[in-house]
CSV table of C-alpha atoms in Angstrom, one decimal:
chain,number,residue,atom,x,y,z
A,1,GLN,CA,75.4,11.5,10.6
A,2,LEU,CA,76.8,9.6,12.8
A,3,GLN,CA,80.5,9.1,12.4
A,4,LEU,CA,83.3,6.3,14.2
A,5,GLN,CA,86.8,5.7,14.3
A,6,GLU,CA,88.6,3.6,16.0
A,7,SER,CA,92.1,4.2,17.5
A,8,GLY,CA,94.3,1.5,20.0
A,9,PRO,CA,97.7,-0.3,19.0
A,10,GLY,CA,98.2,-2.1,15.9
A,11,LEU,CA,100.7,-4.7,17.8
A,12,VAL,CA,99.7,-6.5,21.0
A,13,LYS,CA,101.6,-9.5,22.2
A,14,PRO,CA,100.2,-12.7,23.2
A,15,SER,CA,98.8,-13.3,26.1
A,16,GLU,CA,98.3,-9.6,26.7
A,17,THR,CA,95.3,-7.3,26.9
A,18,LEU,CA,94.0,-5.7,23.5
A,19,ALA,CA,92.1,-2.1,23.9
A,20,LEU,CA,90.4,-0.8,21.9
A,21,THR,CA,88.4,2.4,21.8
A,22,CYS,CA,85.8,3.5,19.3
A,23,SER,CA,85.6,7.8,19.2
A,24,VAL,CA,81.6,9.1,18.5
A,25,SER,CA,80.6,11.9,16.6
A,26,GLY,CA,77.1,13.3,15.3
A,27,ASP,CA,75.3,12.4,18.5
A,28,SER,CA,76.0,11.0,22.4
A,29,VAL,CA,76.9,7.5,23.3
A,30,SER,CA,74.1,8.2,25.9
A,31,SER,CA,71.8,8.3,22.9
A,32,TYR,CA,68.7,5.5,23.4
A,33,SER,CA,68.4,5.6,19.3
A,34,TYR,CA,71.9,3.7,19.2
A,35,SER,CA,73.4,0.2,20.1
A,36,TRP,CA,77.1,0.5,19.8
A,37,GLY,CA,79.1,-2.8,19.0
A,38,TRP,CA,82.3,-4.3,17.5
A,39,VAL,CA,83.1,-6.5,14.4
A,40,ARG,CA,86.2,-8.1,13.4
A,41,GLN,CA,87.6,-9.9,10.3
A,42,SER,CA,90.3,-11.9,10.4
A,43,PRO,CA,92.9,-12.2,7.6
A,44,GLY,CA,90.4,-14.5,4.6
A,45,LYS,CA,87.7,-14.7,7.1
A,46,GLY,CA,84.6,-13.6,7.6
A,47,LEU,CA,82.5,-11.1,9.7
A,48,GLU,CA,83.1,-12.0,13.1
A,49,TRP,CA,80.9,-10.1,15.5
A,50,ILE,CA,82.0,-9.7,19.3
A,51,ALA,CA,80.1,-7.3,21.4
A,52,ASN,CA,77.2,-4.7,22.2
A,53,ILE,CA,76.6,-2.4,24.6
A,54,TYR,CA,73.2,-0.7,24.7
A,55,TYR,CA,72.6,2.5,26.1
A,56,ASN,CA,71.2,1.1,29.5
A,57,GLY,CA,74.1,-0.4,30.1
A,58,ARG,CA,73.7,-3.7,29.0
A,59,THR,CA,76.0,-6.1,27.7
A,60,TYR,CA,76.2,-9.2,25.4
A,61,SER,CA,78.9,-10.8,24.0
A,62,ASP,CA,79.6,-13.9,21.1
A,63,PRO,CA,79.5,-17.3,23.3
A,64,SER,CA,82.8,-18.1,22.1
A,65,LEU,CA,84.6,-14.7,23.5
A,66,ARG,CA,83.0,-13.6,26.6
A,67,SER,CA,85.2,-14.7,28.5
A,68,ARG,CA,87.7,-12.5,27.6
A,69,VAL,CA,85.5,-9.6,26.4
A,70,THR,CA,84.7,-6.6,28.2
A,71,ILE,CA,82.6,-3.8,26.7
A,72,SER,CA,82.4,-0.2,27.8
A,73,VAL,CA,80.7,3.3,27.3
A,74,ASP,CA,82.6,6.4,28.8
A,75,LYS,CA,79.8,9.3,29.1
A,76,SER,CA,82.7,11.9,29.3
A,77,LYS,CA,84.7,11.3,25.8
A,78,ASN,CA,82.0,10.1,24.3
A,79,HIS,CA,83.3,7.1,23.8
A,80,PHE,CA,83.2,3.0,23.6
A,81,SER,CA,85.9,0.6,24.4
A,82,LEU,CA,86.8,-3.3,23.6
A,83,ASN,CA,89.2,-4.9,26.0
A,84,LEU,CA,90.1,-8.6,24.8
A,85,ARG,CA,92.0,-10.3,27.1
A,86,SER,CA,94.7,-12.9,27.0
A,87,VAL,CA,95.3,-12.7,22.7
A,88,THR,CA,96.6,-15.1,20.4
A,89,ALA,CA,97.7,-15.6,16.8
A,90,ALA,CA,94.0,-16.4,16.4
A,91,ASP,CA,92.6,-12.5,17.4
A,92,THR,CA,94.8,-10.8,14.6
A,93,ALA,CA,92.0,-9.2,12.7
A,94,VAL,CA,90.4,-6.0,11.3
A,95,TYR,CA,88.5,-4.8,14.2
A,96,TYR,CA,85.6,-2.8,13.2
A,97,CYS,CA,83.8,-0.4,15.5
A,98,ALA,CA,79.8,0.0,14.7
A,99,SER,CA,76.7,1.4,15.6
A,100,GLY,CA,72.8,0.2,15.2
A,101,SER,CA,70.2,3.3,15.1
A,102,SER,CA,66.5,2.5,16.5
A,103,ARG,CA,65.0,2.3,13.1
A,104,VAL,CA,67.6,-0.2,11.6
A,105,ASN,CA,67.5,-2.0,15.1
A,106,ASP,CA,68.9,-5.0,15.3
A,107,GLY,CA,72.0,-4.6,12.4
A,108,PHE,CA,74.5,-2.0,12.2
A,109,ASP,CA,74.1,1.4,9.9
A,110,PHE,CA,77.0,3.0,11.1
A,111,TRP,CA,80.6,1.6,10.7
A,112,GLY,CA,84.6,3.3,11.8
A,113,ARG,CA,87.1,2.5,8.7
A,114,GLY,CA,88.7,-0.5,10.7
A,115,THR,CA,91.7,-1.0,12.8
A,116,THR,CA,94.1,-3.6,12.0
A,117,VAL,CA,95.2,-5.4,15.3
A,118,THR,CA,98.4,-8.2,14.4
A,119,VAL,CA,98.8,-10.6,18.0
A,120,SER,CA,102.6,-11.4,18.0
A,121,SER,CA,105.7,-11.3,19.9
B,1,SER,CA,74.7,-21.3,19.2
B,2,TYR,CA,72.4,-20.1,15.8
B,3,GLU,CA,74.5,-20.3,12.1
B,4,LEU,CA,73.2,-18.9,9.1
B,5,THR,CA,74.7,-20.7,6.0
B,6,GLN,CA,75.5,-18.7,2.2
B,7,PRO,CA,76.9,-19.9,-0.8
B,8,PRO,CA,80.5,-19.4,-1.2
B,9,SER,CA,80.5,-18.0,-4.3
B,10,VAL,CA,78.0,-16.5,-7.0
B,11,SER,CA,78.8,-15.4,-10.4
B,12,VAL,CA,76.6,-13.0,-12.4
B,13,SER,CA,77.3,-11.1,-16.1
B,14,PRO,CA,76.8,-7.2,-16.1
B,15,GLY,CA,73.3,-6.7,-16.4
B,16,GLN,CA,72.0,-9.8,-14.6
B,17,THR,CA,70.4,-10.5,-11.8
B,18,ALA,CA,72.0,-12.0,-8.4
B,19,MET,CA,70.7,-13.8,-6.1
B,20,ILE,CA,71.7,-14.5,-2.5
B,21,THR,CA,70.4,-16.6,0.2
B,22,CYS,CA,70.9,-17.1,3.8
B,23,SER,CA,69.4,-19.7,5.5
B,24,GLY,CA,69.0,-20.5,8.9
B,25,ASP,CA,66.1,-21.2,11.6
B,26,ILE,CA,66.3,-18.4,13.6
B,27,LEU,CA,65.0,-16.7,10.6
B,28,SER,CA,61.7,-17.3,10.8
B,29,LYS,CA,61.5,-15.4,14.0
B,30,LYS,CA,63.6,-12.7,13.4
B,31,TYR,CA,65.3,-10.0,10.7
B,32,GLY,CA,67.6,-10.3,8.0
B,33,TYR,CA,70.1,-7.4,7.6
B,34,TRP,CA,72.8,-8.0,4.5
B,35,TYR,CA,76.1,-6.3,4.3
B,36,GLN,CA,78.4,-5.5,1.3
B,37,LYS,CA,82.2,-5.8,2.3
B,38,LYS,CA,84.7,-4.7,-0.6
B,39,PRO,CA,88.6,-5.2,0.5
B,40,GLY,CA,90.0,-2.8,2.3
B,41,GLN,CA,86.7,-1.1,3.0
B,42,ALA,CA,84.2,-1.2,5.7
B,43,PRO,CA,81.3,-3.5,5.6
B,44,VAL,CA,77.6,-1.3,4.2
B,45,LEU,CA,74.5,-1.9,5.2
B,46,VAL,CA,72.4,-3.1,2.1
B,47,ILE,CA,69.1,-4.2,3.5
B,48,TYR,CA,67.6,-4.5,6.9
B,49,LYS,CA,64.9,-5.8,8.4
B,50,ASP,CA,64.8,-8.4,5.9
B,51,SER,CA,63.7,-6.1,2.4
B,52,GLU,CA,64.2,-1.7,3.9
B,53,ARG,CA,66.8,-0.6,2.0
B,54,PRO,CA,68.8,2.5,3.8
B,55,SER,CA,68.8,5.9,1.6
B,56,GLY,CA,71.7,6.1,-1.0
B,57,ILE,CA,71.8,2.2,-1.4
B,58,PRO,CA,71.0,1.7,-5.1
B,59,GLU,CA,67.4,0.3,-6.2
B,60,ARG,CA,68.7,-2.8,-7.6
B,61,PHE,CA,69.3,-4.2,-4.3
B,62,SER,CA,66.2,-5.9,-2.8
B,63,GLY,CA,65.4,-8.0,-0.1
B,64,SER,CA,62.6,-10.5,0.7
B,65,SER,CA,62.4,-13.3,3.7
B,66,SER,CA,60.2,-16.7,3.4
B,67,GLY,CA,60.5,-19.5,6.5
B,68,THR,CA,64.2,-19.8,7.0
B,69,THR,CA,65.6,-18.2,4.4
B,70,VAL,CA,66.1,-14.5,3.3
B,71,THR,CA,67.5,-13.4,-0.1
B,72,LEU,CA,69.6,-10.5,-1.3
B,73,THR,CA,68.7,-9.8,-4.5
B,74,ILE,CA,70.8,-7.5,-6.8
B,75,SER,CA,68.8,-6.7,-10.4
B,76,GLY,CA,70.8,-5.3,-13.3
B,77,VAL,CA,74.1,-6.2,-11.8
B,78,GLN,CA,77.1,-3.5,-12.0
B,79,ALA,CA,80.9,-4.1,-11.9
B,80,GLU,CA,80.9,-2.7,-8.8
B,81,ASP,CA,79.3,-4.5,-7.0
B,82,GLU,CA,81.7,-7.3,-7.2
B,83,ALA,CA,82.0,-8.0,-3.4
B,84,ASP,CA,81.4,-10.2,-0.3
B,85,TYR,CA,77.8,-10.4,0.9
B,86,TYR,CA,77.2,-11.4,4.6
B,87,CYS,CA,74.0,-11.3,6.1
B,88,GLN,CA,73.0,-11.6,10.1
B,89,SER,CA,70.8,-11.8,12.5
B,90,ILE,CA,69.9,-11.8,16.2
B,91,ASP,CA,69.6,-15.1,18.4
B,92,ASN,CA,66.1,-15.9,20.2
B,93,ASN,CA,66.8,-13.6,23.3
B,94,ASN,CA,67.8,-10.9,21.3
B,95,SER,CA,71.1,-11.3,23.0
B,96,TYR,CA,73.4,-11.6,20.2
B,97,TYR,CA,74.5,-11.1,17.1
B,98,VAL,CA,75.1,-14.2,14.4
B,99,PHE,CA,76.8,-13.5,10.6
B,100,GLY,CA,76.3,-15.7,8.0
B,101,THR,CA,79.0,-17.4,6.3
B,102,GLY,CA,79.2,-14.9,3.4
B,103,THR,CA,78.9,-14.9,-0.3
B,104,LYS,CA,81.7,-13.5,-2.7
B,105,VAL,CA,79.8,-12.4,-5.9
B,106,THR,CA,81.5,-12.3,-9.1
B,107,VAL,CA,80.9,-10.0,-11.9
B,108,LEU,CA,81.9,-12.0,-15.0
């Protein structure tokens, strides 16, 4: 069974870069059987998709965040990462890493527990 | 960008049936997915590809699709089903995901 665990700073200053990592256990991030992604939920708001990365290295991100987002995979550490540049208070949220199996295809059937990130000076 | 619209809230008595709709043009071409989200917990996939149920999800959860609308039905609602529910799909070019606006299900 695939398991995901987010890690990263709980507090980030405005204009800095938010860097989060998702550790994967139960399978390899190199597996073609999964997509890997990030989703967030700001206080009082709904779920917001951020970005995905696939086994072939292709990445996709929400158009509203695309200019600030980088998603990447580190095969040696079996994890994938999110960098969000130039953060503001609007980026305060619970950030979830997630994975979609080939069975599910274009959704996420595995989720991390989430990590809370606050943007504040 | 694509939008998926859900009713803000649905109220249902225990044992009754709750139906949550999700509307958007993309749903006539792409599958819909449904997630249950409880406070302080990660989302849980309850329906994928319009009507498929993941293992471990109770049979009272079912999904259907018609035209530009997908529907999540919870039959015989239980108190533990009180949560926010989000639909989700993907754009025409299979490049970005979009979540619906979310529906709060209240069990009376």
